[in-house]
Structures are given as structure tokens and as C-alpha cells.
Short mmCIF file of C-alpha atoms in Angstrom, two decimals:
data_model
loop_
_atom_site.label_atom_id
_atom_site.label_comp_id
_atom_site.label_asym_id
_atom_site.label_seq_id
_atom_site.Cartn_x
_atom_site.Cartn_y
_atom_site.Cartn_z
CA MET A 636 -12.87 -12.18 -24.40
CA VAL A 637 -11.85 -9.89 -21.28
CA GLN A 638 -14.54 -7.73 -20.18
CA PRO A 639 -13.51 -4.03 -19.71
CA TYR A 640 -11.95 -3.18 -16.30
CA LYS A 641 -14.21 -1.72 -13.47
CA HIS A 642 -13.12 -1.41 -9.92
CA GLU A 643 -14.48 -4.31 -7.34
CA PRO A 644 -17.65 -2.69 -5.60
CA PHE A 645 -17.51 -1.99 -1.61
CA THR A 646 -19.58 -4.12 0.38
CA ASP A 647 -22.74 -2.02 1.70
CA PHE A 648 -22.85 -3.06 5.53
CA GLU A 649 -26.03 -1.16 6.06
CA GLN A 650 -27.60 -4.02 4.42
CA GLN A 651 -28.44 -6.96 6.70
CA GLU A 652 -27.39 -9.72 4.49
CA HIS A 653 -24.12 -8.30 3.95
CA LYS A 654 -23.61 -7.52 7.95
CA LYS A 655 -24.67 -11.17 8.65
CA ALA A 656 -22.31 -12.59 5.84
CA PHE A 657 -19.34 -10.91 7.36
CA GLU A 658 -20.05 -11.72 11.10
CA ASP A 659 -20.12 -15.46 9.97
CA ALA A 660 -16.96 -15.12 8.18
CA LEU A 661 -15.58 -13.48 11.37
CA LYS A 662 -16.51 -16.57 13.05
CA GLN A 663 -15.37 -18.92 10.48
CA VAL A 664 -11.99 -17.28 10.35
CA LYS A 665 -11.39 -17.01 14.20
CA GLU A 666 -11.71 -20.88 14.30
CA GLN A 667 -8.96 -20.97 12.06
CA LEU A 668 -6.41 -18.74 13.68
CA GLY A 669 -3.37 -20.22 15.44
CA GLN A 670 -2.48 -22.33 12.23
CA HIS A 671 1.11 -22.80 10.99
CA HIS A 672 2.05 -21.54 7.63
CA ASP A 673 5.23 -22.60 5.68
CA LEU A 674 7.75 -21.17 3.48
CA LEU A 675 7.26 -21.84 -0.22
CA ILE A 676 10.60 -22.54 -2.23
CA ASN A 677 10.59 -24.04 -5.72
CA GLY A 678 6.71 -25.34 -4.87
CA GLU A 679 7.99 -26.92 -1.73
CA ARG A 680 6.54 -26.30 1.55
CA VAL A 681 9.35 -25.65 4.10
CA ARG A 682 9.01 -25.74 7.57
CA THR A 683 11.73 -24.46 10.16
CA ASP A 684 12.26 -24.41 13.78
CA ASP A 685 12.53 -20.66 13.87
CA THR A 686 9.19 -18.91 13.65
CA ILE A 687 7.33 -15.43 13.54
CA THR A 688 4.31 -15.48 15.58
CA SER A 689 1.51 -13.09 14.54
CA THR A 690 -0.78 -11.51 17.03
CA ASN A 691 -4.22 -9.63 16.89
CA PRO A 692 -3.29 -6.03 17.62
CA ALA A 693 -6.65 -5.53 19.32
CA ASN A 694 -6.27 -8.51 21.76
CA THR A 695 -2.40 -9.25 21.90
CA LYS A 696 -2.97 -12.87 23.69
CA GLN A 697 -4.73 -14.14 20.51
CA VAL A 698 -2.38 -15.62 18.15
CA VAL A 699 -3.54 -15.24 14.38
CA GLY A 700 -0.79 -17.80 13.51
CA THR A 701 2.75 -18.62 13.28
CA ILE A 702 4.86 -18.63 10.22
CA SER A 703 8.17 -20.53 9.67
CA LYS A 704 11.00 -18.16 9.30
CA ALA A 705 13.62 -18.13 6.60
CA ASN A 706 17.40 -17.60 6.94
CA GLN A 707 19.99 -16.87 4.47
CA ASP A 708 20.54 -20.31 3.25
CA LEU A 709 16.73 -20.70 2.47
CA ALA A 710 16.93 -17.32 0.93
CA GLU A 711 19.52 -18.47 -1.34
CA LYS A 712 17.71 -21.41 -2.45
CA ALA A 713 14.67 -19.26 -3.02
CA VAL A 714 16.51 -16.87 -5.42
CA GLN A 715 18.10 -19.91 -7.18
CA SER A 716 14.57 -21.50 -7.68
CA ALA A 717 13.33 -18.38 -9.06
CA SER A 718 16.32 -17.95 -11.43
CA ASP A 719 15.66 -21.32 -12.89
CA ALA A 720 11.99 -20.80 -13.11
CA PHE A 721 12.70 -17.61 -15.02
CA GLU A 722 13.76 -19.40 -18.16
CA ASP A 723 10.57 -20.93 -18.74
CA TRP A 724 8.13 -18.57 -17.19
CA ARG A 725 9.42 -15.52 -19.27
CA LYS A 726 8.36 -17.41 -22.42
CA TRP A 727 4.90 -18.15 -21.42
CA ASP A 728 2.18 -16.15 -23.45
CA PRO A 729 1.25 -13.09 -21.49
CA ARG A 730 -2.02 -13.84 -22.03
CA ALA A 731 -1.62 -17.22 -19.95
CA ARG A 732 -0.14 -15.16 -17.16
CA ALA A 733 -2.90 -12.69 -17.27
CA GLU A 734 -5.28 -15.60 -16.65
CA ILE A 735 -3.77 -16.82 -13.78
CA LEU A 736 -4.31 -13.51 -12.21
CA PHE A 737 -8.08 -13.49 -13.31
CA ARG A 738 -8.34 -17.11 -11.78
CA ALA A 739 -6.99 -15.48 -8.50
CA ALA A 740 -9.16 -12.68 -8.28
CA SER A 741 -12.34 -14.94 -8.77
CA LYS A 742 -11.14 -16.90 -5.97
CA ILE A 743 -10.73 -13.99 -3.80
CA ARG A 744 -13.80 -12.31 -4.64
CA ARG A 745 -15.65 -15.69 -3.80
CA ARG A 746 -13.81 -15.66 -0.55
CA LYS A 747 -14.26 -11.87 0.04
CA HIS A 748 -15.25 -11.69 3.42
CA GLU A 749 -12.77 -14.46 4.46
CA PHE A 750 -9.53 -12.44 3.31
CA SER A 751 -11.06 -9.43 4.83
CA SER A 752 -11.76 -10.93 8.32
CA TYR A 753 -8.06 -11.94 8.17
CA LEU A 754 -7.33 -8.20 7.89
CA VAL A 755 -9.63 -7.41 10.88
CA TYR A 756 -7.68 -9.96 13.17
CA GLU A 757 -4.15 -9.56 11.71
CA VAL A 758 -3.57 -5.91 11.55
CA GLY A 759 -6.64 -4.54 13.04
CA LYS A 760 -8.67 -3.19 10.15
CA PRO A 761 -12.38 -2.19 10.81
CA TRP A 762 -14.85 -3.62 8.71
CA LYS A 763 -15.00 -1.07 5.77
CA GLU A 764 -11.41 -0.55 5.69
CA ALA A 765 -10.72 -4.37 5.56
CA ASP A 766 -13.55 -4.72 2.79
CA ALA A 767 -11.74 -1.77 0.78
CA ASP A 768 -8.42 -3.40 1.20
CA THR A 769 -9.55 -6.84 -0.24
CA ALA A 770 -11.41 -5.06 -3.06
CA GLU A 771 -8.34 -3.27 -3.82
CA ALA A 772 -6.28 -6.73 -4.16
CA ILE A 773 -9.00 -7.83 -6.64
CA ASP A 774 -8.60 -4.73 -8.30
CA PHE A 775 -4.75 -5.00 -8.76
CA LEU A 776 -5.16 -8.61 -10.03
CA GLU A 777 -8.21 -7.68 -12.72
CA TYR A 778 -6.19 -4.43 -13.80
CA TYR A 779 -2.79 -5.64 -14.20
CA GLY A 780 -3.86 -8.67 -16.26
CA ARG A 781 -5.38 -6.59 -18.68
CA GLN A 782 -2.50 -4.27 -18.71
CA MET A 783 -0.10 -7.04 -19.59
CA ILE A 784 -2.58 -8.41 -22.47
CA GLU A 785 -2.43 -4.58 -23.79
CA LEU A 786 1.46 -4.59 -23.71
CA LYS A 787 1.80 -8.18 -25.27
CA GLU A 788 2.51 -7.00 -28.60
CA GLY A 789 4.59 -3.86 -27.71
CA LYS A 790 4.24 -0.40 -28.82
CA ALA A 791 3.79 0.71 -32.39
CA VAL A 792 7.00 2.38 -34.08
CA GLU A 793 7.82 3.49 -37.63
CA SER A 794 9.32 1.52 -40.32
CA ARG A 795 10.74 2.60 -43.41
CA PRO A 796 10.45 1.10 -46.95
CA GLY A 797 12.59 -2.27 -46.83
CA GLU A 798 12.96 -2.67 -43.03
CA GLU A 799 10.58 -3.56 -40.53
CA ASN A 800 11.00 -2.36 -36.86
CA ARG A 801 9.25 -3.64 -33.57
CA TYR A 802 9.13 -2.24 -29.98
CA VAL A 803 8.57 -5.02 -27.55
CA TYR A 804 8.76 -5.45 -23.92
CA GLN A 805 10.38 -8.19 -22.31
CA PRO A 806 10.59 -9.36 -18.43
CA ILE A 807 13.81 -8.26 -16.38
CA GLY A 808 14.55 -11.52 -14.19
CA VAL A 809 14.35 -12.37 -10.61
CA THR A 810 12.24 -9.58 -8.68
CA VAL A 811 12.28 -9.12 -4.85
CA VAL A 812 9.31 -8.13 -3.18
CA ILE A 813 9.07 -6.17 0.09
CA PRO A 814 5.68 -5.27 0.73
CA PRO A 815 4.28 -3.39 3.79
CA TRP A 816 1.65 -4.53 6.68
CA ASN A 817 -0.50 -1.33 6.39
CA LEU A 818 -2.22 -2.49 3.20
CA ALA A 819 -1.52 -5.78 3.99
CA LEU A 820 -3.54 -7.86 1.34
CA ALA A 821 -3.65 -5.09 -1.52
CA ILE A 822 -0.12 -3.71 -1.80
CA MET A 823 1.36 -7.14 -1.04
CA ALA A 824 -0.97 -8.62 -3.89
CA GLY A 825 -0.30 -5.57 -6.46
CA THR A 826 3.50 -5.75 -5.97
CA THR A 827 3.60 -9.42 -6.16
CA VAL A 828 1.45 -10.02 -9.37
CA ALA A 829 2.77 -6.76 -11.30
CA PRO A 830 6.35 -8.56 -11.63
CA LEU A 831 4.80 -11.93 -12.05
CA VAL A 832 2.25 -11.13 -15.10
CA ALA A 833 5.10 -9.03 -16.55
CA GLY A 834 7.33 -12.59 -16.82
CA ASN A 835 9.55 -12.01 -14.17
CA THR A 836 9.91 -14.64 -11.03
CA VAL A 837 9.40 -13.44 -7.60
CA VAL A 838 11.00 -13.79 -4.00
CA MET A 839 8.59 -12.45 -1.71
CA LYS A 840 9.43 -11.20 1.90
CA PRO A 841 6.31 -10.11 3.32
CA ALA A 842 6.03 -7.85 6.74
CA SER A 843 6.17 -10.02 9.88
CA ASN A 844 2.86 -8.28 11.00
CA SER A 845 0.85 -9.44 8.09
CA ALA A 846 2.56 -12.59 7.03
CA VAL A 847 -0.37 -14.76 7.52
CA ILE A 848 -2.37 -12.85 5.08
CA ALA A 849 0.38 -13.13 2.57
CA ALA A 850 0.77 -17.16 3.33
CA LYS A 851 -3.21 -17.36 2.29
CA PHE A 852 -2.75 -15.08 -0.86
CA VAL A 853 0.30 -17.31 -2.01
CA GLU A 854 -2.10 -20.32 -1.60
CA VAL A 855 -4.67 -18.58 -3.99
CA LEU A 856 -1.82 -17.92 -6.60
CA GLU A 857 -0.78 -21.73 -6.35
CA GLU A 858 -4.38 -22.92 -6.79
CA SER A 859 -4.71 -20.65 -9.73
CA GLY A 860 -1.95 -22.38 -11.80
CA LEU A 861 1.24 -20.66 -10.88
CA PRO A 862 4.07 -23.15 -11.85
CA LYS A 863 6.66 -23.92 -8.92
CA GLY A 864 9.60 -21.58 -8.25
CA VAL A 865 7.96 -18.70 -10.20
CA LEU A 866 6.86 -17.50 -6.55
CA ASN A 867 8.95 -18.04 -3.72
CA PHE A 868 7.62 -17.16 -0.18
CA VAL A 869 10.37 -16.18 2.43
CA PRO A 870 9.23 -14.31 5.46
CA GLY A 871 12.24 -13.27 7.43
CA SER A 872 14.07 -10.28 9.43
CA GLY A 873 14.85 -7.42 7.29
CA GLY A 874 18.55 -7.11 8.27
CA GLU A 875 19.50 -10.76 7.70
CA VAL A 876 16.89 -12.10 4.88
CA GLY A 877 15.97 -8.61 3.43
CA ASP A 878 19.51 -7.47 2.98
CA TYR A 879 20.38 -10.62 1.45
CA LEU A 880 17.91 -10.74 -1.01
CA VAL A 881 18.54 -7.07 -2.22
CA ASP A 882 22.56 -7.67 -2.44
CA HIS A 883 22.08 -10.79 -4.19
CA PRO A 884 23.87 -10.79 -7.82
CA LYS A 885 20.97 -12.61 -9.44
CA THR A 886 18.46 -10.09 -8.28
CA ALA A 887 17.32 -7.67 -11.20
CA LEU A 888 14.57 -5.59 -9.67
CA ILE A 889 13.39 -4.63 -6.23
CA SER A 890 9.92 -3.46 -5.63
CA PHE A 891 9.60 -2.02 -1.84
CA THR A 892 6.78 -0.19 -0.01
CA GLY A 893 7.58 1.17 3.34
CA SER A 894 9.47 3.80 5.39
CA ARG A 895 11.84 6.48 4.05
CA ASP A 896 14.94 5.23 5.75
CA VAL A 897 14.41 1.74 4.59
CA GLY A 898 13.62 2.65 0.96
CA LEU A 899 16.89 4.87 0.77
CA ARG A 900 19.00 2.03 2.38
CA ILE A 901 17.45 -0.21 -0.26
CA MET A 902 18.45 1.93 -2.92
CA GLU A 903 21.74 2.74 -1.72
CA ARG A 904 22.60 -1.21 -1.38
CA ALA A 905 20.89 -1.91 -4.94
CA SER A 906 23.24 0.55 -6.62
CA VAL A 907 26.52 -1.61 -5.37
CA ARG A 908 27.53 -3.92 -8.11
CA GLN A 909 28.08 -7.43 -6.49
CA ALA A 910 30.56 -10.08 -7.82
CA GLY A 911 29.20 -11.95 -10.57
CA GLN A 912 26.38 -9.29 -11.07
CA ASN A 913 26.21 -7.93 -15.09
CA HIS A 914 22.96 -5.90 -14.78
CA LEU A 915 22.00 -2.59 -13.15
CA LYS A 916 19.55 -3.39 -10.46
CA GLN A 917 16.42 -1.62 -10.80
CA VAL A 918 14.04 -0.42 -7.48
CA ILE A 919 10.60 0.52 -7.33
CA ALA A 920 9.97 2.36 -4.02
CA GLU A 921 7.18 4.04 -2.34
CA MET A 922 8.33 5.41 1.04
CA GLY A 923 5.72 7.25 2.90
CA GLY A 924 4.28 10.83 3.06
CA LYS A 925 3.33 13.85 5.38
CA ASP A 926 0.48 14.82 3.62
CA THR A 927 -1.67 17.96 3.86
CA VAL A 928 -5.39 18.98 3.43
CA VAL A 929 -5.61 22.55 2.64
CA VAL A 930 -8.49 24.47 3.51
CA ASP A 931 -9.24 27.68 1.77
CA LYS A 932 -11.48 30.57 3.16
CA GLU A 933 -13.70 30.08 -0.03
CA ALA A 934 -14.71 26.25 1.17
CA ASP A 935 -17.31 24.22 1.99
CA ILE A 936 -16.80 23.94 5.62
CA ASP A 937 -18.59 20.47 6.01
CA THR A 938 -16.47 19.08 3.23
CA ALA A 939 -13.55 20.48 4.74
CA VAL A 940 -13.93 18.79 8.26
CA ASP A 941 -15.03 15.56 6.72
CA ALA A 942 -12.00 15.45 4.28
CA ILE A 943 -9.70 16.28 7.28
CA VAL A 944 -11.31 13.60 9.75
CA VAL A 945 -11.49 10.89 6.96
CA SER A 946 -8.03 11.57 5.87
CA ALA A 947 -6.50 11.53 9.22
CA PHE A 948 -8.25 8.70 11.08
CA GLY A 949 -9.10 6.27 8.51
CA PHE A 950 -7.06 3.06 9.57
CA SER A 951 -6.02 5.10 12.74
CA GLY A 952 -3.88 7.35 10.74
CA GLN A 953 -1.66 4.08 9.33
CA LYS A 954 -1.55 4.94 5.60
CA CYS A 955 1.15 6.69 3.61
CA SER A 956 -1.60 8.54 2.15
CA SER A 957 -3.04 9.80 5.54
CA GLY A 958 -3.82 13.39 5.98
CA SER A 959 -1.74 14.14 8.84
CA ARG A 960 -1.63 17.92 8.26
CA ALA A 961 -4.25 20.57 7.82
CA VAL A 962 -3.24 23.74 6.72
CA VAL A 963 -6.37 26.09 6.95
CA HIS A 964 -6.73 29.85 6.13
CA GLU A 965 -6.92 32.10 8.95
CA ASP A 966 -10.26 33.22 8.38
CA VAL A 967 -11.98 29.93 8.86
CA TYR A 968 -9.18 28.27 10.92
CA ASP A 969 -11.29 28.57 14.38
CA GLU A 970 -14.41 27.20 12.68
CA VAL A 971 -12.75 24.34 11.12
CA LEU A 972 -10.72 23.32 14.00
CA GLU A 973 -13.59 23.45 16.20
CA LYS A 974 -16.03 21.29 13.95
CA VAL A 975 -13.06 19.01 13.33
CA LYS A 976 -12.76 18.32 17.21
CA ALA A 977 -16.61 17.76 17.42
CA ALA A 978 -16.53 15.19 14.70
CA THR A 979 -13.24 13.64 16.02
CA GLU A 980 -14.75 13.19 19.37
CA LYS A 981 -17.70 11.21 18.14
CA LEU A 982 -15.43 8.42 16.40
CA THR A 983 -15.53 5.26 17.92
CA VAL A 984 -12.39 3.35 18.86
CA GLY A 985 -12.22 -0.48 20.00
CA ASN A 986 -11.53 -3.91 18.68
CA ALA A 987 -12.03 -4.07 14.80
CA SER A 988 -13.74 -7.31 14.78
CA GLU A 989 -16.85 -5.35 16.13
CA GLU A 990 -19.42 -3.54 13.99
CA ASN A 991 -19.47 0.20 13.71
CA VAL A 992 -15.86 0.65 15.00
CA TYR A 993 -14.42 3.59 13.18
CA MET A 994 -11.01 3.23 14.48
CA GLY A 995 -9.02 -0.19 15.63
CA PRO A 996 -5.78 -0.52 17.20
CA VAL A 997 -2.25 0.51 15.79
CA VAL A 998 -0.39 -2.53 14.42
CA ASP A 999 2.26 -3.25 17.45
CA GLN A 1000 3.91 -2.11 20.37
CA GLY A 1001 6.53 -0.34 18.46
CA ALA A 1002 4.10 1.88 16.54
CA TYR A 1003 2.23 2.59 19.65
CA ASP A 1004 5.32 3.77 21.62
CA LYS A 1005 6.30 5.92 18.77
CA ILE A 1006 3.42 7.49 18.41
CA MET A 1007 2.64 8.10 22.06
CA SER A 1008 5.97 9.73 22.15
CA TYR A 1009 4.81 12.09 19.70
CA MET A 1010 2.10 13.16 22.10
CA GLU A 1011 4.74 14.92 24.29
CA VAL A 1012 6.40 16.46 21.27
CA GLY A 1013 2.95 17.95 20.28
CA ARG A 1014 2.14 19.37 23.52
CA GLU A 1015 5.83 21.26 23.51
CA GLU A 1016 5.19 22.44 19.92
CA GLY A 1017 1.45 23.01 19.97
CA ARG A 1018 -1.89 23.04 21.59
CA LEU A 1019 -3.54 19.36 22.47
CA VAL A 1020 -7.09 19.94 21.24
CA THR A 1021 -8.60 16.59 21.73
CA GLY A 1022 -7.24 12.92 22.34
CA GLY A 1023 -3.51 12.32 23.31
CA LYS A 1024 -4.40 9.35 25.09
CA GLY A 1025 -3.62 5.64 24.71
CA ASP A 1026 -3.92 2.36 26.28
CA ASP A 1027 -1.73 -0.76 25.50
CA SER A 1028 -3.10 -2.66 28.56
CA LYS A 1029 -5.02 -5.57 26.21
CA GLY A 1030 -4.24 -3.99 22.63
CA TYR A 1031 -2.68 -0.92 21.06
CA PHE A 1032 -5.43 1.57 21.08
CA ILE A 1033 -4.70 5.48 20.51
CA ASN A 1034 -7.35 8.01 20.57
CA PRO A 1035 -7.78 10.09 17.61
CA THR A 1036 -5.59 13.26 18.51
CA ILE A 1037 -5.69 16.87 17.17
CA PHE A 1038 -2.92 19.49 17.92
CA ALA A 1039 -3.51 23.03 16.87
CA ASP A 1040 -1.31 26.18 16.38
CA LEU A 1041 1.66 24.70 14.91
CA ASP A 1042 4.71 26.29 13.40
CA PRO A 1043 4.83 24.51 9.58
CA ASN A 1044 8.48 23.49 10.38
CA SER A 1045 7.87 21.92 13.60
CA ARG A 1046 8.78 18.37 14.10
CA MET A 1047 4.65 17.67 14.29
CA GLN A 1048 4.44 19.03 11.00
CA GLN A 1049 7.53 17.49 9.30
CA GLU A 1050 8.07 13.90 10.60
CA GLU A 1051 5.78 11.19 9.45
CA ILE A 1052 3.98 10.09 12.95
CA PHE A 1053 2.07 7.14 11.13
CA GLY A 1054 -0.98 7.38 13.53
CA PRO A 1055 -4.21 8.85 14.40
CA VAL A 1056 -2.67 12.43 14.89
CA VAL A 1057 -3.95 15.43 12.80
CA CYS A 1058 -1.99 18.81 13.19
CA PHE A 1059 -3.24 22.12 12.48
CA THR A 1060 -1.34 25.09 11.01
CA LYS A 1061 -2.75 28.37 10.01
CA ALA A 1062 -2.20 30.33 6.52
CA LYS A 1063 -2.61 34.01 5.99
CA ASP A 1064 -3.76 33.42 2.67
CA PHE A 1065 -4.13 30.53 0.01
CA ASP A 1066 -0.44 31.17 -1.53
CA GLU A 1067 1.14 30.60 2.15
CA ALA A 1068 -1.06 27.71 2.43
CA ILE A 1069 0.35 25.81 -0.48
CA GLU A 1070 3.77 27.23 0.44
CA ILE A 1071 3.45 25.36 3.88
CA ALA A 1072 1.79 22.38 2.01
CA ASN A 1073 4.94 21.95 -0.14
CA ASN A 1074 7.64 22.52 2.91
CA THR A 1075 8.06 18.68 3.50
CA GLU A 1076 10.69 16.41 2.24
CA TYR A 1077 7.39 14.21 1.07
CA GLY A 1078 5.16 14.65 -1.83
CA LEU A 1079 2.76 11.68 -2.11
CA THR A 1080 -0.98 12.98 -1.66
CA GLY A 1081 -2.85 16.19 -0.76
CA ALA A 1082 -6.04 17.77 -0.85
CA VAL A 1083 -7.50 21.45 -1.45
CA ILE A 1084 -10.85 22.10 -0.28
CA SER A 1085 -12.14 25.37 -2.05
CA ASP A 1086 -14.90 26.92 -4.09
CA ASN A 1087 -12.47 29.27 -5.83
CA ARG A 1088 -11.85 27.66 -9.35
CA ALA A 1089 -8.40 30.11 -9.66
CA HIS A 1090 -7.17 28.41 -6.71
CA LEU A 1091 -7.76 24.89 -7.82
CA GLU A 1092 -6.29 25.86 -11.01
CA LYS A 1093 -3.01 26.82 -9.34
CA ALA A 1094 -2.81 24.19 -6.90
CA LYS A 1095 -2.77 21.80 -10.03
CA TYR A 1096 0.66 23.36 -10.77
CA ASP A 1097 2.03 24.49 -7.44
CA PHE A 1098 0.88 21.74 -4.91
CA HIS A 1099 3.82 19.31 -5.58
CA VAL A 1100 2.43 15.89 -4.96
CA GLY A 1101 1.72 12.57 -6.92
CA ASN A 1102 -1.83 12.74 -6.00
CA LEU A 1103 -3.87 15.63 -5.65
CA TYR A 1104 -7.33 15.52 -4.87
CA PHE A 1105 -10.07 18.52 -4.83
CA ASN A 1106 -12.96 18.90 -2.48
CA ARG A 1107 -12.59 15.44 -0.98
CA ASN A 1108 -10.20 13.57 1.21
CA CYS A 1109 -6.48 12.55 0.31
CA THR A 1110 -6.64 8.55 0.82
CA GLY A 1111 -8.64 5.81 -1.01
CA ALA A 1112 -7.10 5.90 -4.36
CA ILE A 1113 -8.97 3.49 -6.72
CA VAL A 1114 -7.01 0.85 -9.07
CA GLY A 1115 -7.29 2.12 -12.62
CA TYR A 1116 -9.00 5.22 -11.59
CA GLN A 1117 -6.34 7.37 -9.83
CA PRO A 1118 -3.02 5.68 -10.02
CA PHE A 1119 -0.95 6.30 -7.10
CA GLY A 1120 2.61 7.03 -6.36
CA GLY A 1121 4.56 10.33 -4.94
CA PHE A 1122 7.26 12.71 -5.55
CA LYS A 1123 10.49 13.75 -3.51
CA MET A 1124 11.01 11.64 -0.57
CA SER A 1125 7.93 9.49 -1.26
CA GLY A 1126 9.25 7.35 -3.87
CA THR A 1127 10.15 6.73 -7.47
CA ASP A 1128 6.46 7.96 -8.50
CA SER A 1129 5.86 4.47 -9.77
CA LYS A 1130 1.82 4.87 -9.88
CA ALA A 1131 0.79 1.61 -8.87
CA GLY A 1132 -2.63 0.95 -10.58
CA GLY A 1133 -1.80 3.08 -13.60
CA PRO A 1134 -1.28 2.60 -17.30
CA ASP A 1135 2.34 2.36 -17.30
CA TYR A 1136 3.27 0.52 -13.93
CA ILE A 1137 3.47 -3.00 -15.82
CA ALA A 1138 6.16 -1.52 -17.89
CA LEU A 1139 8.27 -0.59 -15.12
CA HIS A 1140 8.68 -4.38 -14.62
CA MET A 1141 10.09 -4.96 -18.03
CA GLN A 1142 12.71 -3.92 -20.54
CA ALA A 1143 12.00 -2.56 -23.84
CA LYS A 1144 13.69 -4.22 -26.88
CA THR A 1145 14.12 -2.84 -30.38
CA ILE A 1146 14.01 -5.49 -33.23
CA SER A 1147 14.82 -4.18 -36.60
CA GLU A 1148 14.80 -6.43 -39.82
CA LYS A 1149 16.04 -5.22 -43.32
CA PHE A 1150 14.68 -7.20 -46.51
#
């Protein structure tokens, strides 16, 4: 009997035994760095001369690993392999598919600190952020397995005398999964196993910045009993391999998490019918955010300060849910700003492998250069309160930064920076604060800090985001507790970790028999 779902608990690093265990895992994984990881196509390891090199963003001289790089010929083999494997995999009992996920969850749980250590080294996640990422990956495996078991018999429909009607779900086909690097284990795992447990086969093209973590996860699924060809692992460039997979006539579903521009490009390409294609491609897309913490004049100031700091600077602001905007009522604006400044200047920045580092590096040179370019924009459009500096001599480190007194329509308040920068704007009343919060093209997450019940009720209907939080930060959604996905240009509101997510990877079929 499958036990009721509960999310994976986070590690308490205040306890000496947990701290020691994590330090030991970091040492163990450090000795494994630099290894090579091959492609996986039809159950066979494929090594290529062309490779991707993954380095530690906190220490760019440290190679985390090398990964074979796919080309279009190998991508074609991967799609054909997935297409062939689909004919058998789609007929597996859904519970048997779910049990593979449960076995994988158990394996990752036993190796939790090992996977978290890879997150530390490959994408620069501090201990707590890495631990939460691994816990979320476990949650996706456990939750989606249970969701598929619930859906295996379909949904109830009515039958009339002399007939029997059934409403069942069936898998769609070959799914192309293109996950991001920021939740390098969690989102990659969730977007991979959701189509798999639904009976689809997968061609997964991981982010180059986190391909080693993806390779380690693929190994776990293999060890857990996944048949050959059901999952194919093909790291490669977006322009060569990504476009080829999206365009392929046998691709039935594309699951993408990343930037707005890439997401829109995928949706556009997926809408084109290719030669030999006899179906409409479906797209699940999560495409970023420009998320706002609204602070009312009737707010607990300490709660507001904590919400802003955690939302803005967790994982160096490299979350689509990061609260990069603070819209504060004019009556408490100066007080909130000053206290956020004081709290921000206490944050530690350094190598994520070290204990008690709050912020590690940003992920790579491109991210560093982009974020630093916004420092000049911020100085032109507003007032630099603290931060604004970076150092890329050894790794990609940027100080947590606050800009104040920004126009709601300024670039700083409209464009997704994806770094440790929070921008303050003053509102004359609560209505204006919500109006400002809604004035971006995104609609992913938001938070309202207020003790005014009427204002919270208003925000329920008027603050147009997919994930709305009251009197807390706007990041850290828990699988099965706070299904995650946004409105507007933030994506298709697919609500990962929610009760209807698995159904998005299937087709509903009505079967009616007359007696």
C-alpha cells in the first residue's frame, strides 16, 4: 500500500551530525569531480568527441565534469528510440511505472547529501538551497507517482440504461524535455518523470550548466528499472539539438522551463506542422517572472523585511519566483527600505561549499555580465542603496543590491534581471500598490504583507499571479502543497506539483459501449 504523500523534510544544519554528514558528502563528491558522462540513447552509452565542460561558478578552474555533446544525427536516433519504446511503455500498468519513481525517490533520499553536493559544485547553491532542491526532486517523484495511480482508472462519468461509458487517460507519445539550470535537480527531475509516469517516452536535453547533475539523475532512473529507450539523454546546443527536437514530426509534447524569449520561440516552432506530422504538438512552458512583494502600511515591518530579503536574494536571485520588486506604501517606505538595507548588508557572499554562506555565485560569465550591466541602468533610473559591485576574477560573485525610488515603468521594474537585485517603488495607497504589481508582462508569483483583512481579500482577486502568498516570501513552493505556475508571459500555468499536472501529459478518451 502506498502511504499518503508528505513532502520531504529539510535538513537541519544546526545539528552537528547533519553538518558533519554534509561536509563528508562534499569531500566525497569533490573527489568524483572531473569525470566524463556519456549520452544515453536506446539504453546504450554514447561517447562523442565533442563535449560540454561544466565548471564550478564559484571557482572556474574547477571542472565539475565533462559531458558528451549530441548532434542532430544523435538527436534523430534518440527520437526514433523513444518512438519505438513508446509502443510497449504506454501499455505498462501505471502503478508499475509509478513504482519506478518510488524506487528512484528512495535511492536519492539515501544519497541526499551527495546530490546536494553536486548542486553546490555545479550551480553554486548554498547548503540550504541545495538541500531544498534535492528534497523537491524527491517530492516530485513521490507525488507524481501517486497522482498517476489515482488517474489510472480515469474519471467517473454517467451511463444511461443499456450503455456503459468510461473516461480514461492515455499517453501522448514522444516528449521533449528541456529543463533549466537553476533548480537543476528538482525541475529537471519533475519535468522528466511526469511524462514518463504518464506512459510517454522522453528525450531530455538538459541545460549545459547543469548537465552533470542531470546525468547522475538519469543513472538513478536506470538503476530503478526504467526500460531502455524510454528515457534518452542528449545534452547539446539549443540552436542545433533543441530546435531539431522541437521541430521533429514525431515529437508530441514539449516541456520547457526557461526564459520568455526561448519559450515563445518554442511555442512558435511547435505550431508549425512538419512533413509526416499527423498531430498537434502540445507545449508546457514556464517562462519566468518579475515578481513583486507588496508592503501595506498596515504590515508587520519585520515580516515585510524578511519577505523582501528572502525573496530577492535566495540563490542569488536566480529563481523565476524571486521577488525582484518591492512596492511599498509611502507611509512605511523609508522604514522598510532602511531595514532591508541593514539586513542585506549582513548577508554573506562566498563559495557555496562553505558553511553559513547565504549567497553563492551567479551561474556563469553570461549571467554575471548581464546582471552587472543592469547596475548601470539602475544608477540611471533610481538610487543605489547598497551593493552594485561584483567580482569575476575567480568566480561569478555579485553583492546583494538594492535600488530605490524607481518608476514603475522603468527597465529595472519591468525586465527580468535574474540576479541578486531588488528594486523599490513607492505607492500612495494599497490600490496603487496592486496596480503597480500587475503592470508587468509576467504573472508568476507575488506576496502581500498586510494585517488588513480587506486588503488581503482584494489581493486574492486583483493581484494577477499564479502563486500568491500572504505575509511570507514569494519563493519556495512545496510540491503538493503550493502547485506552481504562472499567468501572462510567465507561461501556460501548468501548476507543477499540482493535482492536474500529470493529466497535461495525457489525452482523455471516452469509451462508450451499448448493450
